[in-house]
Coordinates of C-alpha atoms in Angstrom, one line a residue:
M185 CA 0.0 0.0 0.0
I186 CA 2.8 2.4 0.8
P187 CA 4.3 2.4 -2.7
Y188 CA 1.0 3.5 -4.2
I189 CA 0.7 6.3 -1.7
L190 CA 4.3 7.4 -2.6
I191 CA 3.3 7.4 -6.3
G192 CA 0.4 9.7 -5.5
V193 CA 2.6 12.0 -3.5
A194 CA 5.2 12.0 -6.3
V195 CA 2.5 13.0 -8.8
I196 CA 1.4 15.9 -6.5
V197 CA 4.9 17.2 -6.0
E198 CA 5.7 16.8 -9.7
V199 CA 2.6 18.9 -10.6
F200 CA 3.8 21.4 -8.0
G201 CA 7.1 21.6 -9.8
D202 CA 5.3 22.0 -13.1
S203 CA 3.3 24.9 -11.7
M204 CA 6.4 26.5 -10.3
M205 CA 8.1 26.2 -13.7
K206 CA 5.2 28.1 -15.3
L207 CA 5.5 30.8 -12.6
S208 CA 9.3 31.0 -13.1
N209 CA 8.7 32.9 -16.4
G210 CA 11.3 30.9 -18.4
F211 CA 13.5 30.5 -15.3
Q212 CA 13.7 34.3 -15.0
R213 CA 12.1 34.3 -11.5
K214 CA 14.4 32.6 -9.0
L215 CA 11.9 31.6 -6.2
P216 CA 9.6 29.6 -8.5
L217 CA 12.8 28.1 -10.0
V218 CA 13.7 26.8 -6.6
G219 CA 10.2 25.4 -6.3
T220 CA 10.6 23.6 -9.6
V221 CA 13.9 21.9 -8.5
I222 CA 12.5 20.9 -5.1
G223 CA 9.3 19.5 -6.6
Y224 CA 11.1 17.4 -9.2
G225 CA 13.8 16.4 -6.7
I226 CA 11.2 15.0 -4.3
A227 CA 9.2 13.4 -7.0
F228 CA 12.2 11.5 -8.4
Y229 CA 13.3 10.5 -4.9
L230 CA 9.9 9.1 -4.1
I231 CA 9.7 7.2 -7.4
S232 CA 13.1 5.7 -6.7
L233 CA 11.7 4.3 -3.5
V234 CA 8.6 2.9 -5.3
L235 CA 10.8 1.2 -7.9
E236 CA 12.4 -0.8 -5.1
E237 CA 9.1 -2.7 -4.7
L238 CA 7.2 -2.3 -8.0
P239 CA 8.1 -2.9 -11.7
L240 CA 9.3 0.0 -13.8
G241 CA 6.8 0.0 -16.6
P242 CA 3.5 0.4 -14.6
V243 CA 5.1 2.7 -12.1
Y244 CA 6.4 5.1 -14.8
A245 CA 3.2 4.9 -16.7
A246 CA 1.1 5.7 -13.6
W247 CA 3.4 8.5 -12.5
T248 CA 3.6 10.2 -15.9
G249 CA 0.0 9.5 -16.8
L250 CA -1.5 10.8 -13.6
G251 CA 0.9 13.7 -13.7
I252 CA -0.3 14.7 -17.1
A253 CA -3.9 14.4 -16.1
L254 CA -3.5 16.4 -12.9
T255 CA -1.3 19.0 -14.7
A256 CA -4.1 19.4 -17.2
V257 CA -6.6 20.0 -14.4
V258 CA -4.4 22.5 -12.7
G259 CA -3.8 24.3 -16.0
T260 CA -7.6 24.5 -16.5
V261 CA -8.4 25.6 -12.9
F262 CA -5.5 27.8 -12.0
W263 CA -4.2 29.1 -15.3
K264 CA -7.5 29.3 -17.1
E265 CA -6.3 27.2 -20.0
S266 CA -8.9 25.8 -22.3
F267 CA -10.4 22.3 -21.9
N268 CA -12.4 20.7 -24.6
W269 CA -13.6 17.2 -25.6
K270 CA -10.4 16.5 -27.5
K271 CA -8.3 17.1 -24.4
G272 CA -10.7 15.1 -22.3
L273 CA -10.5 12.2 -24.8
G274 CA -6.7 12.3 -24.7
L275 CA -6.7 12.2 -20.9
A276 CA -9.1 9.3 -20.9
A277 CA -6.8 7.5 -23.3
I278 CA -3.8 8.1 -21.1
I279 CA -5.6 6.9 -18.0
G280 CA -7.0 3.9 -19.9
G281 CA -3.4 3.1 -21.0
V282 CA -2.2 3.2 -17.4
V283 CA -5.0 0.9 -16.3
M284 CA -4.2 -1.5 -19.1
L285 CA -0.5 -1.6 -18.1
K286 CA -1.4 -2.2 -14.5
L287 CA -3.8 -5.1 -15.4
G288 CA -1.0 -6.7 -17.5
V289 CA 1.3 -7.0 -14.5

């Protein structure tokens, strides 16, 4: 159960890092840049712990797929980016792919 919780936390801190990257204005603003490095650093560390117990393929698929989905939600909610049926379909395909990989293990 712990590895799955760690994947969830890794996704959240990665999305935090993504958001800080957007705030950094092309790495011109230093404080958000520090947030980017911290977010990605923690995410990679947590995924390294998960990989001690779970196989690489499904872990990486879950981490990146859920990260993409949550980043799209954050972009829509906080950055007022557009969201349409094509983006929704793409996210559904990503999540479906992650589920299929998990079922194959």
